[in-house]
Amino acid sequence: MLDNLGNRFQEIFKKVRGNGVLNESNIKDALKEVRLALLEADVNYKVVKEFVGKVKEKAVGETVLKGINPAQQFIKIVHDELVELLGGTNARLTKANKPPTIIMLAGLQGAGKTTFAAKLAKFLKKKGEKPYLVGADIYRPAAMKQLQVLGESIGVGVFTIEGSQDAVKICEEGITKSKEEHATYIILDTAGRLHIDENLMDELKEIKKMARPQEILLVVDAMTGQDAVNVASKFNETLNIDGVVVTKLDGDARGGAALSIKAVSGKPIKFIGVGEKLEDIELFHPDRLASRILGMGDVVSLVEKA
Amino acid sequence: FRSVSKDGLFGKIKTLFSGRSIIDEEMYEELEDLLIQSDIGMDMTLKIVKKLEEKVKELKIKEPEKVYDILKEVMKEFLIREDTELKLDRKGLNVILVVGVNGVGKTTTIGKLASKFVKEGKKVVIGAGDTFRAAAIEQLEEWAKRANAEIIKHSQGADPGAVVFDTLKAAENREADIAIIDTAGRLHNKNNLMVELEKINKIIKKHLGEGVFYESLLVIDGTTGQNGLTQAKVFNEVTDLTGFVVTKLDGTAKGGIIFSVSEEIKKPIKFIGVGEGIEDLRKFNVDEYINAIFE
Ligand SMILES: Nc1nc2c(ncn2[C@@H]2O[C@H](COP(=O)(O)OP(=O)(O)OP(=O)(O)O)[C@@H](O)[C@H]2O)c(=O)[nH]1
Ligand SMILES: Nc1nc2c(ncn2[C@@H]2O[C@H](COP(=O)(O)OP(=O)(O)OP(=O)(O)O)[C@@H](O)[C@H]2O)c(=O)[nH]1
Ligand SMILES: [Mg+2]
Ligand SMILES: [Mg+2]
């Protein structure tokens, strides 16, 4: 499967040779393949349309370089454009002028927020920071317990109020407690919710208003389909998020939803989750995800070398 | 991109047909676009549209508005109508194994199912086969309590196979009607975890006797894109599924991936999840589902 797209491009560009020029007619089929590949990768339909338009604009009129074939050149154009779309200017976590830095997590049910909260705590702890976890999921059975178990396993403090009905209050008291403990980072884990659930979206707004976090991260499952755009725009509208975390990239989903989310929200992807264990967290690399979305790792590095 | 409708993409299908006077290539292309936007996938979309075109020609339909109802019929035909009910009529213990990738809603669905059976007067035992995820056991315990079902558990980190064995044994000792087994979420490309699932199946088979039927349900998140098909294929190879549960259909995603899953695996969807509450489980009904997504 992996190199299929590459092979198809080779086939398509057979007639174009060195010093030939890419034009509308000879890239037409190639653009169709790109469209298909992106749709198969779950990139939102409208995002695909816009993207293909951009690639066309970039490719038409390019002279094929000596030494590489037109297929490779076209791939490079597509790939570079994808990297640019995926890449953010600032993928770092914002730090508070004076510690603690408060990071708030939000997202749909089961996306991987609680796991990521613990992963991030572990990641920060390794860097010499003192993170603290606050569990504000008052709905899901044993959600607080889950965070406690995870916190304990990495030696990070966890604050929750068992049986509480008030997520905002948990966050408020959690922040106070974390400050007493001289935490440098406070991570707020919230309950999973649907973007169309007005009450629960309001709860997030309230938490934000009270906590005034430096970072609000939207946690998204890499397997999400076309609806990712609706989810991202609604969370972004409600919270004005600062970044995105894409989880479960250890699976074989191509992860096109990430591109959709970046496109609709304009917010950078900051971390990825690559497993269930707490060390399975990585900084985001746009070039790797670009190759993955296209379903071709090797072809690109080949071009890079040429 | 911000203009994506909140009314759901299928809602636009009606306007697509009612807002035009002739049936032409453009209409079909627009339909394709709408279907793709609901996670139906390229291959499946082309299949649906091709079938639709054939039917429209065959029936000599000239009014776009009439195409709407035919599309509904065509799409219905791709879903499986047989065995959408769970088969739990075995004298003695009936077993339901619940599997799926991480976070799709397995444990929650088990809680809902258990509650439903208990209300129907059945004796239900739940097995806490997820010994991996933090507080997975406590989560299931809470659901068992809500449902008034019994739970069999070991401690975190224990061998899930042993939990399954003990669950079946305990269920039989207590003359339970139904045993439902929760499993840890696992991505289908993790070989070791799929082997573990194979073992669990072997234990069930050995216990029930070779050839004795049990339900093996794959839970699919309704917001899943094209990966849902791969999930279905691989899980079906390892556990020989008897059906699917599609969760989180209370959101705006409508689970379009189930068309290619049904087409490929030819097994029924048995339930859908429409919320986080204990009552938020519906029997899957092809007609209702199609009507709901076309609303
Ligand atoms: N394979 C894999 N599994 C993950 C990853 N991140 C989280 N998970 C798993 O996904 C499932 C859900 O994770 P949680 O952290 O509970 O998700 P959540 O968003 O907090 O869920 P809710 O609180 O119910 O909304 C668990 O089984 C996790 O182990 C990842 O990067 N890879
Ligand atoms: N909105 C909605 N949420 C659901 C539905 N079913 C489950 N959930 C939520 O999805 C999240 C994950 O559900 P779980 O039952 O823990 O999923 P799981 O498959 O057991 O997860 P792992 O064991 O971690 O793999 C929880 O927050 C549930 O409340 C549903 O039908 N609708
Ligand atoms: Mg959680
Ligand atoms: Mg579970």
XYZ file of C-alpha atoms and ligand atoms in Angstrom:
667
model
C 0.000 0.000 0.000
C 2.676 2.436 1.102
C 4.273 3.273 -2.202
C 1.148 2.961 -4.264
C 0.701 6.655 -4.703
C 4.321 7.003 -5.776
C 3.900 4.277 -8.372
C 0.722 5.805 -9.649
C 2.487 9.131 -10.077
C 5.303 7.446 -12.009
C 2.712 5.946 -14.304
C 0.897 9.248 -14.773
C 4.008 11.268 -15.570
C 5.565 8.695 -17.875
C 5.270 11.011 -20.838
C 6.801 14.041 -19.193
C 10.602 14.033 -19.158
C 13.486 16.198 -18.031
C 13.107 19.877 -19.034
C 9.433 19.221 -19.641
C 6.986 21.492 -17.940
C 4.199 20.533 -15.551
C 0.975 21.880 -16.970
C -2.721 21.620 -16.296
C -3.207 18.719 -18.606
C -0.305 16.568 -17.470
C -0.995 17.037 -13.752
C -4.745 16.560 -14.012
C -4.683 12.855 -13.240
C -2.055 13.285 -10.589
C -4.230 15.819 -8.804
C -7.088 13.331 -8.883
C -4.854 10.798 -7.180
C -3.901 13.332 -4.534
C -7.545 14.092 -3.890
C -8.312 10.421 -3.517
C -5.369 9.777 -1.223
C -6.347 12.622 1.056
C -9.976 11.545 1.210
C -8.911 8.015 2.045
C -6.809 9.500 4.818
C -9.946 11.202 6.253
C -8.929 14.722 5.385
C -12.116 16.740 5.283
C -13.657 17.033 1.879
C -13.560 20.821 1.802
C -10.025 20.965 3.081
C -9.039 18.569 0.306
C -10.635 20.773 -2.309
C -8.749 23.833 -1.169
C -5.518 21.897 -0.846
C -5.695 20.422 -4.325
C -6.303 23.896 -5.695
C -3.182 25.169 -3.999
C -1.046 22.305 -5.252
C -2.244 22.925 -8.768
C -1.311 26.571 -8.489
C 2.155 25.666 -7.268
C 2.805 22.915 -9.781
C 1.606 24.421 -13.026
C 4.477 25.994 -14.914
C 7.245 24.290 -12.951
C 10.060 23.032 -15.117
C 11.028 19.459 -14.382
C 14.501 19.450 -12.902
C 17.271 17.375 -14.400
C 18.132 14.377 -12.297
C 14.736 13.769 -10.795
C 11.682 12.647 -12.661
C 8.442 14.603 -12.871
C 6.640 12.203 -10.573
C 9.177 12.838 -7.861
C 9.012 16.541 -8.412
C 5.265 16.525 -8.167
C 5.377 14.493 -4.978
C 7.746 16.994 -3.503
C 5.409 19.849 -4.286
C 2.486 18.018 -2.694
C 4.507 16.996 0.308
C 5.969 20.443 0.923
C 2.553 22.006 0.684
C 1.181 19.507 3.206
C 4.054 20.147 5.593
C 3.431 23.841 5.362
C -0.258 23.414 6.084
C 0.390 21.088 9.005
C 3.268 22.991 10.497
C 2.609 25.682 13.013
C 4.707 28.712 13.668
C 4.729 28.003 17.359
C 4.363 24.425 18.411
C 5.855 25.040 21.859
C 3.882 25.189 25.052
C 3.369 28.729 26.283
C 4.880 29.308 29.678
C 3.434 31.616 32.297
C 5.610 34.627 33.155
C 5.485 33.468 36.712
C 4.872 29.782 37.464
C 2.655 27.856 37.586
C 1.695 27.448 33.940
C -1.862 26.171 33.654
C -2.743 23.754 30.850
C -6.333 22.793 30.211
C -7.342 19.749 28.149
C -10.608 19.312 26.282
C -12.085 17.004 23.691
C -14.647 14.390 22.710
C -15.313 11.280 24.778
C -12.566 8.688 24.715
C -10.107 10.796 22.716
C -7.300 10.220 25.206
C -7.357 13.313 27.456
C -6.752 11.608 30.786
C -3.948 9.468 29.410
C -2.406 12.507 27.763
C -2.655 14.524 30.988
C -0.470 11.919 32.685
C 1.869 11.637 29.694
C 2.403 15.383 29.664
C 3.012 15.398 33.425
C 5.636 12.718 32.991
C 7.193 14.598 30.071
C 7.408 17.818 32.116
C 8.704 16.067 35.183
C 11.560 14.615 33.165
C 12.480 18.150 32.187
C 12.833 19.031 35.836
C 9.458 20.694 36.217
C 7.007 20.024 39.005
C 3.659 19.169 37.412
C 0.381 18.686 39.236
C -2.734 16.992 37.902
C -6.294 18.132 38.530
C -9.148 15.757 37.707
C -12.328 17.634 36.847
C -14.278 14.818 35.171
C -17.323 14.549 37.420
C -19.298 12.380 34.994
C -17.459 9.308 33.781
C -17.407 6.402 36.228
C -13.993 6.082 37.875
C -12.517 8.957 35.846
C -10.964 10.456 38.962
C -9.626 7.123 40.037
C -8.044 6.674 36.606
C -6.135 9.933 36.955
C -5.112 9.074 40.506
C -3.704 5.712 39.474
C -1.815 7.313 36.593
C -0.491 10.141 38.778
C 0.696 7.710 41.381
C 2.536 5.618 38.817
C 4.654 8.611 37.795
C 4.945 10.193 41.219
C 2.925 13.278 40.364
C 0.370 14.812 42.715
C -3.302 14.574 41.770
C -6.127 16.725 43.090
C -9.797 15.806 42.779
C -12.900 15.987 44.908
C -14.499 12.568 44.872
C -18.277 12.815 44.489
C -18.210 16.527 43.632
C -20.784 17.877 41.189
C -18.840 21.020 40.426
C -16.009 20.828 37.904
C -15.174 24.524 38.214
C -14.782 24.242 41.953
C -12.499 21.225 41.604
C -10.276 23.209 39.260
C -10.287 26.211 41.556
C -9.346 24.254 44.645
C -6.928 22.159 42.614
C -5.096 25.255 41.455
C -4.879 26.573 45.015
C -3.577 23.247 46.231
C -1.054 22.961 43.370
C 0.274 26.418 44.183
C 0.699 25.438 47.812
C 2.708 22.485 46.591
C 4.821 24.855 44.465
C 3.859 23.164 41.244
C 5.345 24.750 38.100
C 2.706 23.233 35.799
C -0.934 22.485 36.508
C -2.753 20.189 34.100
C -6.547 20.254 34.153
C -8.194 17.059 32.887
C -11.816 17.601 31.886
C -14.646 15.222 31.034
C -15.154 14.158 27.439
C -18.046 15.946 25.776
C -19.757 16.411 22.452
C -19.207 19.752 20.773
C -22.968 20.134 20.392
C -23.657 19.702 24.107
C -24.271 23.327 25.054
C -24.314 22.737 28.814
C -21.048 20.911 28.854
C -19.439 23.391 26.491
C -20.517 26.116 28.916
C -18.831 24.224 31.723
C -15.550 24.443 29.800
C -16.056 28.167 29.323
C -16.539 28.540 33.069
C -13.396 26.562 33.816
C -11.454 28.695 31.381
C -12.793 31.908 32.902
C -11.812 30.830 36.388
C -8.465 29.181 35.634
C -7.200 31.513 32.914
C -4.944 28.820 31.461
C -1.897 29.684 29.347
C -2.655 26.692 27.131
C -5.894 25.091 26.094
C -5.239 21.920 24.153
C -7.835 20.073 22.105
C -7.200 16.327 22.247
C -8.256 14.470 19.104
C -8.263 10.799 18.162
C -6.249 10.141 14.967
C -8.992 7.818 13.745
C -11.594 10.594 13.559
C -13.340 10.992 10.235
C -14.867 13.894 8.362
C -16.623 15.306 11.424
C -13.301 16.464 12.879
C -13.842 19.882 11.298
C -17.127 20.399 13.136
C -15.599 19.311 16.404
C -12.537 21.503 16.012
C -14.398 24.600 14.942
C -16.885 24.302 17.782
C -14.233 23.757 20.472
C -12.168 26.556 19.015
C -15.142 28.890 18.848
C -16.025 28.154 22.456
C -12.554 28.162 23.978
C -10.188 29.775 21.503
C -7.807 26.840 21.842
C -4.030 27.206 21.702
C -3.117 23.909 20.189
C -3.985 20.360 19.311
C -2.899 16.924 20.501
C -3.397 13.983 18.144
C -3.590 10.624 19.922
C -3.459 6.957 18.910
C -1.029 7.546 16.059
C 0.475 4.161 16.906
C -2.468 2.743 14.988
C -2.671 2.514 11.217
C -5.120 5.339 10.623
C -3.572 7.838 8.253
C -4.582 10.703 10.515
C -5.952 13.103 7.940
C -8.266 14.564 10.581
C -5.234 16.384 11.955
C -4.903 18.297 8.708
C -8.587 19.202 8.770
C -8.305 20.473 12.315
C -5.256 22.542 11.563
C -7.021 23.964 8.530
C -10.237 24.955 10.316
C -8.734 26.181 13.570
C -5.384 27.483 12.383
C -3.978 26.193 15.656
C -0.749 24.186 15.732
C -0.491 20.523 16.575
C 1.837 20.371 19.574
C 2.054 16.756 20.674
C 1.139 13.322 19.442
C 0.227 10.186 21.377
C 1.796 6.985 20.122
C 0.727 4.362 22.618
C -1.067 3.610 25.837
C 2.001 3.853 28.026
C 2.880 7.123 29.664
C 6.162 7.494 27.825
C 4.346 7.249 24.481
C 4.267 10.983 23.847
C 6.171 12.819 21.114
C 6.578 16.341 19.878
C 4.805 16.881 16.601
C 6.737 16.680 13.325
C 4.713 17.970 10.369
C 6.868 16.220 7.779
C 6.267 12.790 9.277
C 2.526 13.252 9.408
C 2.524 14.609 5.856
C 4.175 11.431 4.566
C 1.773 9.365 6.591
C -1.309 11.148 5.286
C -0.085 10.625 1.741
C 0.647 7.023 2.601
C 4.239 7.161 1.444
C 7.311 7.386 3.602
C 10.130 6.424 1.312
C 9.325 8.258 -1.861
C 9.699 11.559 -0.132
C 13.080 10.868 1.412
C 14.147 9.724 -2.030
C 13.270 13.087 -3.482
C 14.877 14.850 -0.585
C 18.160 13.145 -1.482
C 17.936 13.941 -5.189
C -14.117 25.870 5.763
C -16.127 27.270 8.599
C -19.408 26.961 6.818
C -19.904 23.239 7.421
C -23.560 22.828 8.283
C -24.646 21.917 11.757
C -27.721 20.241 10.340
C -25.746 17.211 9.372
C -24.539 16.445 5.925
C -27.285 14.072 5.026
C -29.746 16.881 5.543
C -28.254 18.527 2.505
C -29.049 15.531 0.362
C -32.720 16.369 0.327
C -32.010 19.916 -0.816
C -29.719 18.543 -3.457
C -32.611 16.705 -5.092
C -35.422 19.128 -4.418
C -33.431 22.150 -5.557
C -32.999 21.117 -9.183
C -35.099 20.379 -12.207
C -33.158 17.711 -14.095
C -31.190 14.604 -13.333
C -27.697 15.086 -14.691
C -24.047 14.235 -14.134
C -23.656 17.242 -11.869
C -26.357 15.994 -9.539
C -24.591 12.688 -9.114
C -21.284 14.419 -8.552
C -22.765 16.594 -5.851
C -24.276 13.537 -4.264
C -20.882 11.857 -4.285
C -19.425 14.814 -2.469
C -22.101 14.672 0.196
C -21.688 10.967 0.767
C -17.925 11.294 1.092
C -18.454 13.974 3.711
C -20.310 11.497 5.871
C -17.395 9.044 6.116
C -18.903 6.633 3.627
C -15.574 6.536 1.827
C -14.707 6.798 -1.829
C -15.183 3.178 -2.905
C -18.481 2.786 -1.123
C -19.726 6.125 -2.381
C -19.016 5.124 -5.968
C -20.805 1.828 -5.385
C -23.863 3.555 -3.982
C -24.022 6.146 -6.749
C -23.557 3.537 -9.459
C -26.377 1.438 -8.084
C -28.520 4.537 -7.819
C -27.888 5.519 -11.423
C -28.808 2.027 -12.577
C -32.047 2.070 -10.625
C -32.982 5.530 -11.845
C -32.446 4.409 -15.437
C -34.267 1.157 -14.945
C -37.291 2.856 -13.416
C -37.151 5.628 -16.029
C -37.251 8.336 -13.400
C -37.114 11.896 -14.642
C -37.766 13.992 -11.533
C -34.813 14.607 -9.242
C -37.123 14.665 -6.214
C -38.019 11.036 -6.737
C -34.367 10.067 -6.689
C -34.274 10.860 -2.987
C -36.448 7.904 -2.036
C -34.576 5.591 -4.352
C -31.302 6.608 -2.797
C -32.709 5.670 0.587
C -33.681 2.265 -0.721
C -30.308 1.724 -2.355
C -28.454 2.629 0.818
C -30.667 0.385 2.900
C -29.795 -2.529 0.692
C -26.155 -2.264 1.678
C -26.922 -2.776 5.353
C -27.526 -6.210 6.788
C -31.049 -6.994 7.965
C -30.520 -10.531 9.181
C -29.604 -11.307 12.779
C -29.729 -7.755 14.054
C -30.973 -9.208 17.345
C -28.563 -10.785 19.790
C -28.894 -14.538 19.878
C -29.215 -15.401 23.543
C -31.573 -18.337 23.467
C -29.156 -21.013 24.507
C -30.217 -23.084 27.502
C -27.572 -22.428 30.082
C -24.980 -19.720 29.735
C -24.946 -17.251 26.833
C -21.698 -15.403 26.328
C -21.098 -11.968 24.836
C -17.524 -10.910 24.150
C -17.006 -7.197 23.561
C -13.952 -5.985 21.639
C -12.645 -2.887 19.916
C -9.950 -0.243 19.676
C -9.218 2.185 22.521
C -11.880 4.487 23.875
C -14.728 3.559 21.533
C -17.237 2.796 24.282
C -16.901 -0.915 25.086
C -17.215 -0.648 28.856
C -20.086 1.829 28.681
C -21.937 -0.363 26.173
C -21.525 -3.350 28.477
C -23.053 -1.365 31.329
C -26.018 -0.441 29.133
C -26.457 -4.008 27.868
C -26.254 -5.509 31.347
C -28.880 -3.123 32.605
C -31.189 -3.972 29.741
C -30.879 -7.718 30.346
C -31.336 -7.400 34.097
C -34.493 -5.401 33.484
C -35.691 -8.218 31.252
C -35.295 -10.534 34.232
C -32.015 -12.119 33.211
C -29.193 -12.963 35.575
C -26.063 -11.262 34.301
C -22.403 -11.674 35.197
C -19.812 -9.238 33.841
C -16.149 -10.140 33.484
C -13.549 -7.408 33.955
C -11.242 -8.547 31.170
C -9.504 -5.169 30.880
C -6.758 -5.565 33.419
C -4.511 -3.072 31.648
C -6.022 0.390 31.659
C -5.878 2.439 34.835
C -9.168 2.150 36.758
C -10.823 0.116 34.000
C -11.955 -2.338 36.651
C -13.396 0.379 38.902
C -15.216 1.859 35.922
C -16.811 -1.479 35.101
C -17.638 -2.060 38.777
C -19.585 1.173 38.822
C -21.496 0.103 35.723
C -22.208 -3.321 37.223
C -23.586 -1.618 40.305
C -25.813 0.666 38.238
C -27.054 -2.300 36.216
C -27.537 -4.622 39.172
C -25.262 -7.190 37.656
C -22.545 -9.212 39.245
C -18.906 -8.598 38.368
C -15.947 -10.945 38.355
C -12.593 -9.211 38.575
C -8.937 -9.724 39.291
C -6.490 -6.983 40.131
C -4.918 -4.629 37.594
C -2.151 -6.287 35.631
C -3.608 -9.782 35.999
C -3.889 -12.183 33.073
C -7.105 -11.364 31.194
C -7.422 -15.002 30.154
C -7.685 -16.011 33.809
C -10.397 -13.402 34.358
C -12.374 -14.761 31.434
C -12.024 -18.304 32.716
C -13.182 -17.311 36.204
C -16.065 -15.281 34.825
C -17.437 -18.196 32.832
C -16.984 -20.550 35.715
C -18.670 -18.218 38.206
C -21.475 -17.470 35.782
C -22.223 -21.140 35.423
C -22.004 -21.821 39.132
C -24.509 -19.074 39.725
C -26.679 -20.309 36.887
C -26.498 -16.961 35.177
C -28.214 -16.487 31.816
C -25.656 -14.155 30.321
C -21.949 -13.475 30.796
C -20.605 -10.287 29.223
C -16.864 -9.951 28.892
C -15.127 -6.590 28.756
C -11.737 -6.465 27.098
C -8.998 -3.861 27.022
C -9.038 -1.476 24.107
C -6.496 -2.594 21.523
C -5.424 -1.258 18.171
C -5.790 -3.974 15.563
C -2.237 -3.469 14.292
C -0.752 -4.533 17.644
C 0.072 -8.119 17.073
C 0.677 -9.159 20.681
C -2.644 -7.710 21.768
C -4.488 -9.480 18.976
C -2.836 -12.731 20.009
C -4.099 -12.103 23.530
C -7.585 -11.752 22.094
C -7.180 -15.016 20.250
C -6.353 -16.672 23.554
C -9.458 -15.220 25.166
C -11.511 -16.705 22.357
C -9.882 -20.072 22.823
C -10.759 -20.034 26.503
C -14.386 -19.243 25.745
C -14.576 -21.939 23.071
C -12.979 -24.502 25.295
C -15.370 -23.667 28.080
C -18.547 -23.663 26.021
C -17.502 -26.549 23.823
C -16.319 -26.326 20.218
C -18.995 -25.082 17.852
C -21.196 -23.559 20.549
C -22.361 -20.112 19.494
C -21.433 -16.985 21.375
C -21.765 -13.327 20.506
C -18.610 -11.474 19.619
C -19.325 -7.782 19.181
C -17.002 -5.166 17.758
C -17.663 -1.681 19.071
C -17.019 1.040 16.506
C -16.961 4.724 17.380
C -19.467 6.538 15.155
C -17.001 9.365 14.579
C -14.418 7.003 13.086
C -13.302 7.591 9.541
C -11.904 5.128 7.029
C -9.887 3.233 9.628
C -13.149 1.691 10.832
C -13.104 -0.714 7.913
C -9.612 -1.978 8.729
C -10.651 -2.391 12.343
C -13.617 -4.497 11.303
C -11.562 -6.656 8.938
C -8.772 -7.422 11.366
C -10.954 -7.996 14.424
C -13.190 -10.226 12.345
C -10.207 -12.350 11.348
C -9.120 -12.792 14.931
C -12.438 -13.223 16.720
C -15.017 -14.112 14.087
C -17.429 -11.308 14.893
C -21.178 -11.825 15.130
C -21.983 -8.146 14.831
C -21.241 -4.519 15.580
C -22.225 -1.809 18.003
C -21.850 1.757 16.745
C -21.471 4.312 19.535
C -21.552 8.077 19.951
C -24.248 8.572 17.346
C -25.649 11.340 19.536
C -22.972 13.603 18.048
C -23.027 15.109 14.565
C -21.147 12.245 12.919
C -23.509 9.675 11.520
C -21.274 6.656 11.293
C -21.099 6.488 7.504
C -18.253 3.985 7.731
C -20.791 1.273 8.605
C -21.791 1.035 4.965
C -18.433 -0.267 3.840
C -18.113 -2.333 7.010
C -21.455 -4.023 6.299
C -20.632 -4.446 2.640
C -17.250 -5.992 3.399
C -17.948 -8.108 6.490
C -21.628 -8.858 5.815
C -22.504 -8.882 9.472
C -25.221 -6.900 11.198
C -25.111 -3.871 13.420
C -26.964 -4.886 16.553
C -27.037 -1.761 18.680
C -26.221 1.894 18.527
C -25.040 4.085 21.408
C -26.687 7.482 21.658
C -25.299 8.909 24.876
C -23.445 8.264 28.091
C -26.469 7.305 30.176
C -27.465 3.752 31.014
C -30.569 3.970 28.812
C -28.743 5.401 25.825
C -28.620 2.208 23.812
C -30.948 1.460 20.895
C -31.554 -1.665 18.917
C -30.291 -1.084 15.435
C -33.014 -0.762 12.876
C -32.054 -0.270 9.232
C -35.068 1.856 8.346
C -34.841 4.050 11.400
C -31.143 4.544 10.898
C -31.541 5.573 7.277
C -34.388 7.907 8.156
C -32.350 9.428 10.960
C -29.338 10.133 8.803
C -31.486 11.595 6.049
C -33.258 13.952 8.412
N -3.017 3.072 21.391
C -3.192 4.231 22.028
N -4.144 4.319 22.952
C -4.308 5.498 23.585
C -3.504 6.626 23.317
N -3.930 7.628 24.122
C -4.946 7.120 24.861
N -5.178 5.828 24.540
C -6.202 4.903 25.048
O -7.467 5.405 24.684
C -8.434 5.065 25.649
C -9.123 6.323 26.126
O -8.168 7.139 26.794
P -8.557 8.151 27.950
O -7.315 8.872 28.334
O -9.346 7.481 28.996
O -9.504 9.125 27.108
P -10.336 10.367 27.628
O -10.356 11.347 26.523
O -9.848 10.816 28.950
O -11.779 9.698 27.776
P -13.065 10.320 28.506
O -12.574 10.917 29.782
O -13.981 9.169 28.677
O -13.598 11.333 27.558
C -7.675 4.327 26.735
O -7.787 2.939 26.464
C -6.250 4.772 26.543
O -5.335 3.810 27.003
C -2.501 6.512 22.305
O -1.758 7.453 21.972
N -2.387 5.286 21.698
N -21.696 10.691 23.655
C -21.477 9.383 23.838
N -20.442 8.998 24.598
C -20.246 7.676 24.775
C -21.081 6.691 24.194
N -20.612 5.482 24.557
C -19.527 5.704 25.335
N -19.298 7.027 25.484
C -18.207 7.700 26.222
O -16.991 7.386 25.600
C -15.931 7.354 26.537
C -15.212 6.028 26.435
O -16.103 5.002 26.815
P -15.614 3.620 27.426
O -16.828 2.780 27.635
O -14.715 3.834 28.564
O -14.803 3.074 26.180
P -13.905 1.759 26.093
O -14.003 1.285 24.703
O -14.274 0.825 27.176
O -12.453 2.386 26.361
P -11.101 1.602 26.701
O -11.462 0.502 27.628
O -10.227 2.635 27.302
O -10.587 1.112 25.391
C -16.598 7.588 27.902
O -16.470 8.944 28.234
C -18.049 7.227 27.654
O -18.916 7.908 28.530
C -22.184 7.144 23.366
O -22.954 6.378 22.801
N -22.336 8.497 23.236
Mg -10.840 11.126 30.767
Mg -13.100 -0.102 28.635
